[in-house]
CSV table of C-alpha atoms and ligand atoms in Angstrom, one decimal:
chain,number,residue,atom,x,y,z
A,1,UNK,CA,0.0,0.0,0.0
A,2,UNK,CA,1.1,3.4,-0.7
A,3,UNK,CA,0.1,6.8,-0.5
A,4,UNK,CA,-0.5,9.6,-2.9
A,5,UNK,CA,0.2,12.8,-1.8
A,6,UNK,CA,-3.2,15.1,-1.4
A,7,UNK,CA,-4.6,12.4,-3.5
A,8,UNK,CA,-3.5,13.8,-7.3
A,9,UNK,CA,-4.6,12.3,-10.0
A,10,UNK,CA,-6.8,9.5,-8.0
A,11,UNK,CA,-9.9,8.8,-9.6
A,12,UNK,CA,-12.2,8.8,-6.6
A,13,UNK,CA,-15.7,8.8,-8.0
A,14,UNK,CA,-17.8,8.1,-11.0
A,15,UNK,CA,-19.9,11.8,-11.4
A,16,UNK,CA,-22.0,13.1,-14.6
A,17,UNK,CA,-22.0,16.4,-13.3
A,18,UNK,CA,-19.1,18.3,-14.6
A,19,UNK,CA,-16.3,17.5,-16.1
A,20,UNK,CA,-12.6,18.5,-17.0
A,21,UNK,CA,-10.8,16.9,-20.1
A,22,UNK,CA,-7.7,18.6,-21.6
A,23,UNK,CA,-7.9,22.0,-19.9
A,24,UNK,CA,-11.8,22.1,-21.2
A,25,UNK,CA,-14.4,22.3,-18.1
A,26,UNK,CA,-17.8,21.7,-19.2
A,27,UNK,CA,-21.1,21.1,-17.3
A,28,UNK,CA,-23.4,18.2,-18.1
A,29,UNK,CA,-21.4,17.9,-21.3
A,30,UNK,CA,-21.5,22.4,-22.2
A,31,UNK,CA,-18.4,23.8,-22.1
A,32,UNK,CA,-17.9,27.1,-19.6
A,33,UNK,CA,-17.5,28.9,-22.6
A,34,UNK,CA,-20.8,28.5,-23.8
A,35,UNK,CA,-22.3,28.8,-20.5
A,36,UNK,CA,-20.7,31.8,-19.4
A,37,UNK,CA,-21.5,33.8,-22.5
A,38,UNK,CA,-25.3,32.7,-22.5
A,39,UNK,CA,-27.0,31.1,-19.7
A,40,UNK,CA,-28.2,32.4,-16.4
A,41,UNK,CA,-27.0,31.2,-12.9
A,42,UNK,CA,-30.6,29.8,-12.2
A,43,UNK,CA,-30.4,27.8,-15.6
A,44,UNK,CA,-26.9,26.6,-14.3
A,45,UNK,CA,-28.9,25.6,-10.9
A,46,UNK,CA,-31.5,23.3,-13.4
A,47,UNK,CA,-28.5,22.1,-15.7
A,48,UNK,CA,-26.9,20.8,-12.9
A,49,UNK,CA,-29.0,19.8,-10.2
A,50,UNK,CA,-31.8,17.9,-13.2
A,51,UNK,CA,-29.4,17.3,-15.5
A,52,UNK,CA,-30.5,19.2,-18.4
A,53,UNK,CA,-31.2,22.9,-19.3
A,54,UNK,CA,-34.7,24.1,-18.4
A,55,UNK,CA,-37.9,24.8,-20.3
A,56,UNK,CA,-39.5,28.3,-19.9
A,57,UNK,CA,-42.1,26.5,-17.0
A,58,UNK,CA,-39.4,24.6,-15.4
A,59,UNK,CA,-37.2,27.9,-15.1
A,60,UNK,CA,-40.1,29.9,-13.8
A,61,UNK,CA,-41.0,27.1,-11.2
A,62,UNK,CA,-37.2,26.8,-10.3
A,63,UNK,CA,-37.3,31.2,-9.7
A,64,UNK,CA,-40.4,31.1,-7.6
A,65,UNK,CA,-39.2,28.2,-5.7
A,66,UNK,CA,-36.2,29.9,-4.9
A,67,UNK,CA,-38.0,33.1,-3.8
A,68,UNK,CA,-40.3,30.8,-2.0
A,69,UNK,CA,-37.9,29.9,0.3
A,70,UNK,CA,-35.6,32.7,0.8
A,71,UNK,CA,-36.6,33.6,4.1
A,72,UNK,CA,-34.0,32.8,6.6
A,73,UNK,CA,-35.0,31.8,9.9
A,74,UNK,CA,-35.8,34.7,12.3
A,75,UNK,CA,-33.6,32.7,14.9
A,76,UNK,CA,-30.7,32.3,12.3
A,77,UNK,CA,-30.9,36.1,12.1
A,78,UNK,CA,-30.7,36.6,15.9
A,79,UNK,CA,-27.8,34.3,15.7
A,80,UNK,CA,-26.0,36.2,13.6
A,81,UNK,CA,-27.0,39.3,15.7
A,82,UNK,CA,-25.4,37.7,18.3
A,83,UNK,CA,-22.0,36.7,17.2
A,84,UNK,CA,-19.1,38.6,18.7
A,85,UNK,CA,-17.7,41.4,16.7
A,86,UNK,CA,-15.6,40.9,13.4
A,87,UNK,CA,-15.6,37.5,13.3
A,88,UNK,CA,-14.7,35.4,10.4
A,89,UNK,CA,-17.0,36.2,7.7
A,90,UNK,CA,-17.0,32.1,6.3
A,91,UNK,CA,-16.6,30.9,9.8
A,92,UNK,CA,-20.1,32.7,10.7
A,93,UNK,CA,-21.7,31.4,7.3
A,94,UNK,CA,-20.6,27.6,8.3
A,95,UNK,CA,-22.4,28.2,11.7
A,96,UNK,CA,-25.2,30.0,10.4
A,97,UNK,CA,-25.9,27.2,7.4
A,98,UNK,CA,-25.5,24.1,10.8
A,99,UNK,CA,-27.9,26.7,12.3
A,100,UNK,CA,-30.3,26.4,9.2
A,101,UNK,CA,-30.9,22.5,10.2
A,102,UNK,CA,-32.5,23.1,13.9
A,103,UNK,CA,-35.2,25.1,12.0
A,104,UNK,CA,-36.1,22.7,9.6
A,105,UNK,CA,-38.7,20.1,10.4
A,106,UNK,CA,-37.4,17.9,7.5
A,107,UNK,CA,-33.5,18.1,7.8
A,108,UNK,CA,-33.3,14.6,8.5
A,109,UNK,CA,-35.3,13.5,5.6
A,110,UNK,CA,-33.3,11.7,3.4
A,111,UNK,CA,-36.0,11.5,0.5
A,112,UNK,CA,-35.2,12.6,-3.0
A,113,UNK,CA,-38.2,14.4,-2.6
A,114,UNK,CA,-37.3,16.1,0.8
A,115,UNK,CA,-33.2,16.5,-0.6
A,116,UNK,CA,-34.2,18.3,-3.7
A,117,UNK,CA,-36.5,21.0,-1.7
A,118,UNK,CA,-33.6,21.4,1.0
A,119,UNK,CA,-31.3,22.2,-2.0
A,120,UNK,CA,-33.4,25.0,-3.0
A,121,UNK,CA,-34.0,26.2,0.7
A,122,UNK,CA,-30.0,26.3,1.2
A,123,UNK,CA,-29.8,28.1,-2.1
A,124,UNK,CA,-32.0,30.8,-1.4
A,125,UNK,CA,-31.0,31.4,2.0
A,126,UNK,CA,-27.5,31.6,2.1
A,127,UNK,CA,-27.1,34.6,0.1
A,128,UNK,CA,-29.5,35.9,2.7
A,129,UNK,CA,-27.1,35.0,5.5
A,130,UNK,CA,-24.2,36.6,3.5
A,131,UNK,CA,-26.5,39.8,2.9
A,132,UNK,CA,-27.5,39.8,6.6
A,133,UNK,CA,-24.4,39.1,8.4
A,134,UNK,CA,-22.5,42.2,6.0
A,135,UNK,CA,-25.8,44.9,7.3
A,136,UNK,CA,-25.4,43.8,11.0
A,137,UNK,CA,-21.9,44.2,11.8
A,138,UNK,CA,-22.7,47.7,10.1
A,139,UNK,CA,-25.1,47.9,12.4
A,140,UNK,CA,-27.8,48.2,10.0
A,141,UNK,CA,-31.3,45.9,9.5
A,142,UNK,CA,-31.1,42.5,7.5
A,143,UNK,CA,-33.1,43.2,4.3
A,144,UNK,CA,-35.8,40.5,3.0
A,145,UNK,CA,-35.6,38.8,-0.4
A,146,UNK,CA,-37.5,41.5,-3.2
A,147,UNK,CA,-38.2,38.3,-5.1
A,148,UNK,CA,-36.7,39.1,-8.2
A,149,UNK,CA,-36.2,36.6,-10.9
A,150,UNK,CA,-32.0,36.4,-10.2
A,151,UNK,CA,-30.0,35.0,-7.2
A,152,UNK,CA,-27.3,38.1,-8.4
A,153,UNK,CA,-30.2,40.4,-8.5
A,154,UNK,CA,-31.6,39.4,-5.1
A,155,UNK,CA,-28.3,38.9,-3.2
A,156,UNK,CA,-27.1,42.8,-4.2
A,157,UNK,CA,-30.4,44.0,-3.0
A,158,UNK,CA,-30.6,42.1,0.0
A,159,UNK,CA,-26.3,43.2,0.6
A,160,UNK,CA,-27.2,47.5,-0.3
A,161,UNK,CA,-30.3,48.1,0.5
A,162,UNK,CA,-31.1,49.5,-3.0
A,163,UNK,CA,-31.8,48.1,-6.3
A,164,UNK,CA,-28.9,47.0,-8.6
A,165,UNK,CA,-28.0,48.2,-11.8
A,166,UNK,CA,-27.9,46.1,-14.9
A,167,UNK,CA,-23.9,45.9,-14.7
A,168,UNK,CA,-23.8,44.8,-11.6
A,169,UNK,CA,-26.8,42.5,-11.9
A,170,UNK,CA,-24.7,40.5,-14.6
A,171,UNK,CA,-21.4,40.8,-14.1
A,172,UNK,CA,-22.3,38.7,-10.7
A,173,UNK,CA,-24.6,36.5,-12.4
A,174,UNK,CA,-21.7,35.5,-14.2
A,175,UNK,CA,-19.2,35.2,-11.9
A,176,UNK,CA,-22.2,32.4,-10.2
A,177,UNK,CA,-22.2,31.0,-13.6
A,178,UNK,CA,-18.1,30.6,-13.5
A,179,UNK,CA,-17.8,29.3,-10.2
A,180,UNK,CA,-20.9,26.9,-9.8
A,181,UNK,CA,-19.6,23.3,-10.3
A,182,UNK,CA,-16.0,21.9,-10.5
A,183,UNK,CA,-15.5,17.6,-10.4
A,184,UNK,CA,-14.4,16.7,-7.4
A,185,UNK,CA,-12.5,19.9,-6.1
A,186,UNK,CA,-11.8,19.7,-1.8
A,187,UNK,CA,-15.0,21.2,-0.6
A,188,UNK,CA,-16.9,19.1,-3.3
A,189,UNK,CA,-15.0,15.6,-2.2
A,190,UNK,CA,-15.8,16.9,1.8
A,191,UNK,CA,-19.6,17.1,0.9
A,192,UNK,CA,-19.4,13.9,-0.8
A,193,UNK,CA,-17.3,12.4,1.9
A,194,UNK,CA,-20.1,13.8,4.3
A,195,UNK,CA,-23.4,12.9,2.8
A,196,UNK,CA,-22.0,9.5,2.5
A,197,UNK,CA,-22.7,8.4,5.8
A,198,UNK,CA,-26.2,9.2,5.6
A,199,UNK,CA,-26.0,12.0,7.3
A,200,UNK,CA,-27.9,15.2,6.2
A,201,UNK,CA,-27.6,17.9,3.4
A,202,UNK,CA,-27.3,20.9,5.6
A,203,UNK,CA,-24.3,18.7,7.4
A,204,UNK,CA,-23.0,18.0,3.8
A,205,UNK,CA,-23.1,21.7,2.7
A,206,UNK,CA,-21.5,22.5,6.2
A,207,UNK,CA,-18.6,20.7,5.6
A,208,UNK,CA,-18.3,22.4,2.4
A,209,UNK,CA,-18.4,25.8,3.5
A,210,UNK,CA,-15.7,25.2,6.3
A,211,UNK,CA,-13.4,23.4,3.4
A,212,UNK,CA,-13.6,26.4,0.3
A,213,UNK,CA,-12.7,28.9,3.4
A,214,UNK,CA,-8.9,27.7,3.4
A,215,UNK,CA,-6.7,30.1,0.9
A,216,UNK,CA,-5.2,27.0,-1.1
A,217,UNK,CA,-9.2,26.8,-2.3
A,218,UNK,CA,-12.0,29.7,-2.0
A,219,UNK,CA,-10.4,31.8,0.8
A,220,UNK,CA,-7.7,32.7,-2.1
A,221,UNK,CA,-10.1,35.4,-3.4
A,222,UNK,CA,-9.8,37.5,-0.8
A,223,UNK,CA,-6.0,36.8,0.1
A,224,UNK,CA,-5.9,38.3,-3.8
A,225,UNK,CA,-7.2,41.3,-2.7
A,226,UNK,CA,-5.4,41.1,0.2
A,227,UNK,CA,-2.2,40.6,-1.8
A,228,UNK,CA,-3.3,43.7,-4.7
A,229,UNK,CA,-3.9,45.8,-1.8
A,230,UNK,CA,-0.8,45.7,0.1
A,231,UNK,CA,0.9,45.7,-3.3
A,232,UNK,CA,-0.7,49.2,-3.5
A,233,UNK,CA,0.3,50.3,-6.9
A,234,UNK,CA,1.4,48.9,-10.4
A,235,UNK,CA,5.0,50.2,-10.2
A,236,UNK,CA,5.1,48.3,-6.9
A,237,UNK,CA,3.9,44.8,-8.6
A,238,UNK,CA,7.5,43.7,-10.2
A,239,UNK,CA,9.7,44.1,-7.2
A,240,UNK,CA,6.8,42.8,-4.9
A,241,UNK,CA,6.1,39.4,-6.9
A,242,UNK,CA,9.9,38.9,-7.2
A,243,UNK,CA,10.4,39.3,-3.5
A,244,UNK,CA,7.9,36.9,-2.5
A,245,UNK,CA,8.8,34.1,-5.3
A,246,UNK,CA,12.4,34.4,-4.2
A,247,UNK,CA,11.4,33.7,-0.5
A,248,UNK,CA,9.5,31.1,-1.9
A,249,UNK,CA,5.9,32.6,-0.4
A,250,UNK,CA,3.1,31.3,-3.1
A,251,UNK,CA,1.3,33.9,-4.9
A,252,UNK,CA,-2.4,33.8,-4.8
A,253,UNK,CA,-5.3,33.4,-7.2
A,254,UNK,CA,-1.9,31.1,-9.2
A,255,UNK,CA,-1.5,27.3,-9.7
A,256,UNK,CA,-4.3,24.5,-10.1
A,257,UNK,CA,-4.1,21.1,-8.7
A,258,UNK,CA,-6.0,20.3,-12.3
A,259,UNK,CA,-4.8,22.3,-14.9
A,260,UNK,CA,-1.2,23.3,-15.9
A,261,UNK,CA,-2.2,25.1,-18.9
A,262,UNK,CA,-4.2,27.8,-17.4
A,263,UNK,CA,-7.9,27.7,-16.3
A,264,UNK,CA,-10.8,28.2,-18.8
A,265,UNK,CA,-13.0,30.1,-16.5
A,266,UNK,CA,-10.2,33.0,-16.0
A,267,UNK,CA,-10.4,34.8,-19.4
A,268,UNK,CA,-14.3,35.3,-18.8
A,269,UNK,CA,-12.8,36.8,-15.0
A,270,UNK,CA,-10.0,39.0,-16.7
A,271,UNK,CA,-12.7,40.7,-19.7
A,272,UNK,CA,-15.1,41.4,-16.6
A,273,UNK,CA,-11.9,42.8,-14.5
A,274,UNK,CA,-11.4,45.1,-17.7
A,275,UNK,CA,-15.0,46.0,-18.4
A,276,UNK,CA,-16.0,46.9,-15.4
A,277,UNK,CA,-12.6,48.7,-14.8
A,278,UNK,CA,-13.4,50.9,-17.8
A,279,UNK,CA,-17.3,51.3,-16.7
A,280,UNK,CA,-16.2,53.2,-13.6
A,281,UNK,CA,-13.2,54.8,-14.4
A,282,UNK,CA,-11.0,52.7,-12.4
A,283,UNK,CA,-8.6,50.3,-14.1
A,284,UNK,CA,-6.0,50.2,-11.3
A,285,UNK,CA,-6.8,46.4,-9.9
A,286,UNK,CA,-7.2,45.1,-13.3
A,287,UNK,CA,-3.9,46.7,-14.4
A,288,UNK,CA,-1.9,45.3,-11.5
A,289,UNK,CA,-3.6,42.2,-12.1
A,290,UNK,CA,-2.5,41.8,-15.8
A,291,UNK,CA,1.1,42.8,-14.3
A,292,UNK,CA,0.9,40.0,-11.9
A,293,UNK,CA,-0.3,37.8,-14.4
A,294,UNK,CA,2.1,38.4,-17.0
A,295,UNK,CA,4.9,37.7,-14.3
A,296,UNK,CA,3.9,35.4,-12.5
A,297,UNK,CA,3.3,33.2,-15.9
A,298,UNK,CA,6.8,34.0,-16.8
A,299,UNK,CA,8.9,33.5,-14.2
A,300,UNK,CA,7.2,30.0,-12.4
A,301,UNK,CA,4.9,28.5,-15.6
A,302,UNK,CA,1.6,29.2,-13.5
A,303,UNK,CA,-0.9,30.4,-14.6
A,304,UNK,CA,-4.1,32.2,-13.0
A,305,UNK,CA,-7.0,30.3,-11.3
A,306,UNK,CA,-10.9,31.3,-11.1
A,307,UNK,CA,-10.0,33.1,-8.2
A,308,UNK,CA,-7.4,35.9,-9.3
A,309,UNK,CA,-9.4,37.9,-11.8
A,310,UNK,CA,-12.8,37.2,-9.8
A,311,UNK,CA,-11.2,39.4,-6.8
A,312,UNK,CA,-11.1,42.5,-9.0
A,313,UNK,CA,-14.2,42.4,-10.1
A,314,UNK,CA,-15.8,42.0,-6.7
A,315,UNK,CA,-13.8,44.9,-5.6
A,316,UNK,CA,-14.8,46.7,-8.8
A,317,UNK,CA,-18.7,45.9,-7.6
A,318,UNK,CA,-17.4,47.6,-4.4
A,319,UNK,CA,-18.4,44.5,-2.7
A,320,UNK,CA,-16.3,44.1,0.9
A,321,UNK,CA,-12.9,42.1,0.5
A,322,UNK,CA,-14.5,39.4,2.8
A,323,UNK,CA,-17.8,38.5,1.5
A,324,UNK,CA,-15.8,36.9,-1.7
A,325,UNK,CA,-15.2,32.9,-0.4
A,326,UNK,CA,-19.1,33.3,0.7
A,327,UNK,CA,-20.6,34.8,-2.7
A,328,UNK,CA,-18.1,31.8,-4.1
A,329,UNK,CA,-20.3,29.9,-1.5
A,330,UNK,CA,-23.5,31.5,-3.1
A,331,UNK,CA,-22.4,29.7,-6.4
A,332,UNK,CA,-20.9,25.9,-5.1
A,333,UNK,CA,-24.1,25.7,-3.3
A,334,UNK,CA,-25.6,24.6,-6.4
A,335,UNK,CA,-22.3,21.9,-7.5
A,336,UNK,CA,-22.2,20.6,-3.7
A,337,UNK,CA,-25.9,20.2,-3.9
A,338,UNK,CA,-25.7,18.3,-7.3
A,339,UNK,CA,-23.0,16.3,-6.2
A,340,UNK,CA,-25.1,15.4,-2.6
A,341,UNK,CA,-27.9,14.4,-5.0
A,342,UNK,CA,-25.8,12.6,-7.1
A,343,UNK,CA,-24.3,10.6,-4.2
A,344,UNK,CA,-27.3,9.3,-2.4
A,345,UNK,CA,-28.5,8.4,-5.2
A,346,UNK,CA,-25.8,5.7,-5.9
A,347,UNK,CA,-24.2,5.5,-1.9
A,348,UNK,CA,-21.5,3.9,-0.7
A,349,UNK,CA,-19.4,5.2,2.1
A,350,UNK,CA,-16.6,6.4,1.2
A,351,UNK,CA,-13.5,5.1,3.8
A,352,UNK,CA,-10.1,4.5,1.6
A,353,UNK,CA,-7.2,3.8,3.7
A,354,UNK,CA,-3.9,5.6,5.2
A,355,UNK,CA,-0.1,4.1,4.7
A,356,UNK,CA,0.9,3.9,8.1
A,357,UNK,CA,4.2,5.3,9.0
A,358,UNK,CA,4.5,5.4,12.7
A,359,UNK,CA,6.5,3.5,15.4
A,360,UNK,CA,6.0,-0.4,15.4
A,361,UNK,CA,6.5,-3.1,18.3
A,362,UNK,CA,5.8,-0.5,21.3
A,363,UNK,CA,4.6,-1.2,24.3
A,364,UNK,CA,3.0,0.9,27.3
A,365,UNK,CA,5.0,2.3,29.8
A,366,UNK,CA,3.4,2.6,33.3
A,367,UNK,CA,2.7,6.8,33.6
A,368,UNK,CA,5.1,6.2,36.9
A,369,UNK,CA,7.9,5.3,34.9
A,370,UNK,CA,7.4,7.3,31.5
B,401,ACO,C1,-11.1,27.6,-6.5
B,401,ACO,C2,-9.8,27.0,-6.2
B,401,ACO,O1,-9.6,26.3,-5.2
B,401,ACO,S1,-8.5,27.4,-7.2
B,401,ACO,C3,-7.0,27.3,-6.3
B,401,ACO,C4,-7.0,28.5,-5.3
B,401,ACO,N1,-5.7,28.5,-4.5
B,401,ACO,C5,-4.8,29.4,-4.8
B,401,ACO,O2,-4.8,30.2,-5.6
B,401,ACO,C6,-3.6,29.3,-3.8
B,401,ACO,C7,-2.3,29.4,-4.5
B,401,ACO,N2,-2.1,28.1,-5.3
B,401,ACO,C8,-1.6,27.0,-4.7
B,401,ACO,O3,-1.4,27.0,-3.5
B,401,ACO,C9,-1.5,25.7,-5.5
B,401,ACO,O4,-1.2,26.1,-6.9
B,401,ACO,C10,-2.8,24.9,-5.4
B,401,ACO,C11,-3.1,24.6,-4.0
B,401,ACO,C12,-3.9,25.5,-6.1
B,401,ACO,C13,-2.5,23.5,-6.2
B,401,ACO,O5,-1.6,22.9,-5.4
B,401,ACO,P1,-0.8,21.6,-5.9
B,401,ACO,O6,-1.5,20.9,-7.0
B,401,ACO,O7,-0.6,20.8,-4.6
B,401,ACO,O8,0.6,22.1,-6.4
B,401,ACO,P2,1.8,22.3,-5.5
B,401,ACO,O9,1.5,23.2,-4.3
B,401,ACO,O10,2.4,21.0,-5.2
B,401,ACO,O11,2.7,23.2,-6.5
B,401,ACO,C14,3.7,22.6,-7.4
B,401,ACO,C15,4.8,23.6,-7.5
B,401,ACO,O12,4.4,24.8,-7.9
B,401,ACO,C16,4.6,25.8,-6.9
B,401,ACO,N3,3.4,26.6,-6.9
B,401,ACO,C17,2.1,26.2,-7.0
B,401,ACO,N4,1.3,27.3,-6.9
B,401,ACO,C18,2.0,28.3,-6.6
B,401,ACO,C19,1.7,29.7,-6.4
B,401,ACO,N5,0.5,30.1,-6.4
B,401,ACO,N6,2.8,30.5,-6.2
B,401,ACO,C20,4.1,30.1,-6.2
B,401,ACO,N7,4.4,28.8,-6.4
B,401,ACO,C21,3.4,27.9,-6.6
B,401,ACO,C22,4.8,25.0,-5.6
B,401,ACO,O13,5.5,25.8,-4.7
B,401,ACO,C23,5.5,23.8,-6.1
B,401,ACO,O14,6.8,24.1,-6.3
B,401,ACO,P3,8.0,23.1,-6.0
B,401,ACO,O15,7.7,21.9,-6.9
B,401,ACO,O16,9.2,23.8,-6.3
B,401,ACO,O17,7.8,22.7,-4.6
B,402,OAA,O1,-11.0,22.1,-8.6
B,402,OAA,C1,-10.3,22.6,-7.7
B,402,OAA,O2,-9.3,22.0,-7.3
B,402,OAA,C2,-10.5,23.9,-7.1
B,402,OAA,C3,-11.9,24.5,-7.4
B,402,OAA,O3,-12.8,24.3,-6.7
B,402,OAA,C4,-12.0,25.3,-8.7
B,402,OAA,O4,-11.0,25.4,-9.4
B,402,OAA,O5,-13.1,25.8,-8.9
């Protein structure tokens, strides 16, 4: 027996959800590219929770579900109202999403039936968690769902206060689009690993949210920003990237487990990081991005992920540095989900093994004479 390390290239799971073949990502057999240039985040939701893209009806019925269920929990809320100051931004979304399942008379339903409605519940209300959690540290009122026809649409509303513009409205829309599924990525594989047991969605989609926070997966969209803004300006990119490469620090938003060749989804990012850059007059992030970028991808080989681009054009939205990871929450709801659906449907736990490479032969020593 021996190990692999971080499990690369182990083929863990049969999935027809999404896949990656030489550098192309597609989901349920469309390529990103078509996707991102055409469909909505709620046809994405369909596509990859039913397995094909909606009719007209089934679109509508998916919308008003949705908006159906958007209310979080009045206790959730006072949860959230309680947490101590400037906590963790993910680390109050995982508790708020356990939260979700004390309120919920059928969290322990494993039905299809039941599964498939708790999927739509979660993806309605955690961008009303996100939305809430950002007002009341500010100390202002959560906001209720306006019921529009758009997660994007609903979440900005519920975040300001006010009602989006069109830019806004689909530049985010898009970004959900990018980020929604992605094989068997870490939080993806901890869901599955999860729901495996039997256990619950809402424990499934908990597990999830704790695993994207770390910075080698959704937490690097912030520690971009974090990264662009103690850069501070693009004169200050060249000597900054080569300082940290040559102490051997790893540069954010750079590098994929999956692809070497550079990730699909991060032209769509860069063209929004431009766009919007030029829309409001302010092409600063986006120009010390493409700096970064052009470095980076000459001096090491790697090249950006989904996350480097995406973090300025949240910042760009003028949406706060540490609601990224969750809105990239807001969009692997709907991939965990699929993937939860997608493993009770065919179950088996999943339990591989370890190489074990600690002491042999020991005995116990007596505390008296250790
Ligand atoms: C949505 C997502 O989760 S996308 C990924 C988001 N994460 C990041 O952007 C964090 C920065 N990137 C990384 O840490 C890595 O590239 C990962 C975690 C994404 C992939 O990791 P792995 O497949 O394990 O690659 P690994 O870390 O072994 O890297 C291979 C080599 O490239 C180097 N490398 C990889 N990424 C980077 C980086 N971003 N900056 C500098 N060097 C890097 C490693 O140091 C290593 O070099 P070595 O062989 O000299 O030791
Ligand atoms: O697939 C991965 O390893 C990371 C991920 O979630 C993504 O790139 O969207």
């Amino acid at each position: 027996m021996s190990a692999t390390k971080g499990l690369e290239g182990i083929v863990a799971t049969t999935s027809s959800i999404s896949s990656i073949v030489d550098g192309v990502l597609t989901y349920r057999g469309i390529d990103i590219d078509d996707l991102a240039e055409n469909a909505t985040f709620e046809e994405v939701i369909y596509l990859l929770w039913f397995g094909k893209l909606p009719t007209q009806t089934e679109l509508e019925k998916l919308q008003s579900d949705l908006n159906a269920y958007s209310k979080v929990p009045d206790a959730v809320i006072a949860q959230l109202k309680a947490f101590p100051k400037g906590v963790n931004s993910m680390a109050a979304l995982r508790t708020a999403v356990s939260a979700l399942a004390l309120y919920d008379d059928e969290a322990n339903d494993l039905s299809q039936e039941s599964n498939v409605r708790k999927a739509i519940k979660l993806q309605a209300q955690i961008p009303g968690i996100i939305a809430a959690f950002a007002r009341i540290r500010e100390g202002k009122e959560p906001v209720a769902s306006p019921g529009y026809s758009s997660v994007a649409a609903n979440f900005l509303y519920q975040l300001t206060g006010n009602e989006p513009d069109k830019v806004a409205i689909e530049a985010l829309d898009k970004a959900l689009v990018l980020h929604a599924d992605h094989e068997l990525n870490a939080s993806t594989f901890a869901a599955r690993v999860t729901v495996a047991t039997l256990t619950d969605i809402y424990s499934g989609i908990t597990s999830a949210i704790g695993t994207l926070k770390g910075p080698l997966h959704g937490g690097a969209n912030e520690a971009v920003m974090a990264m662009l803004e103690e850069i501070g300006t693009v004169e200050n990119v060249v000597p900054y990237i080569n300082d940290k490469l040559e102490r051997k620090d790893k540069i954010m938003g750079f590098g994929h487990r999956v692809y070497k060749n550079g990730d699909p989804r991060a032209k769509h990012l860069q063209k929004m990081s431009y766009e919007l850059g030029k829309l409001t007059g302010n092409l600063k992030w986006y120009e010390m991005s493409i700096k970064a970028d052009e470095l980076v991808t000459s001096l090491k080989g790697l090249k950006p992920n989904v996350d480097f681009y995406s973090a300025s054009v949240y910042t760009t939205l003028e949406i706060p540095r540490d609601l990224f990871t969750p809105i990239f929450a807001i969009s692997r709801t709907s991939g965990w989900a699929a993937h939860i659906l997608e493993q009770y449907e065919n179950n088996r736990l999943i339990r591989p093994r370890a190489e074990y490479t600690g002491p042999v032969n020991q005995k116990y020593i007596p505390i008296s004479e250790r």
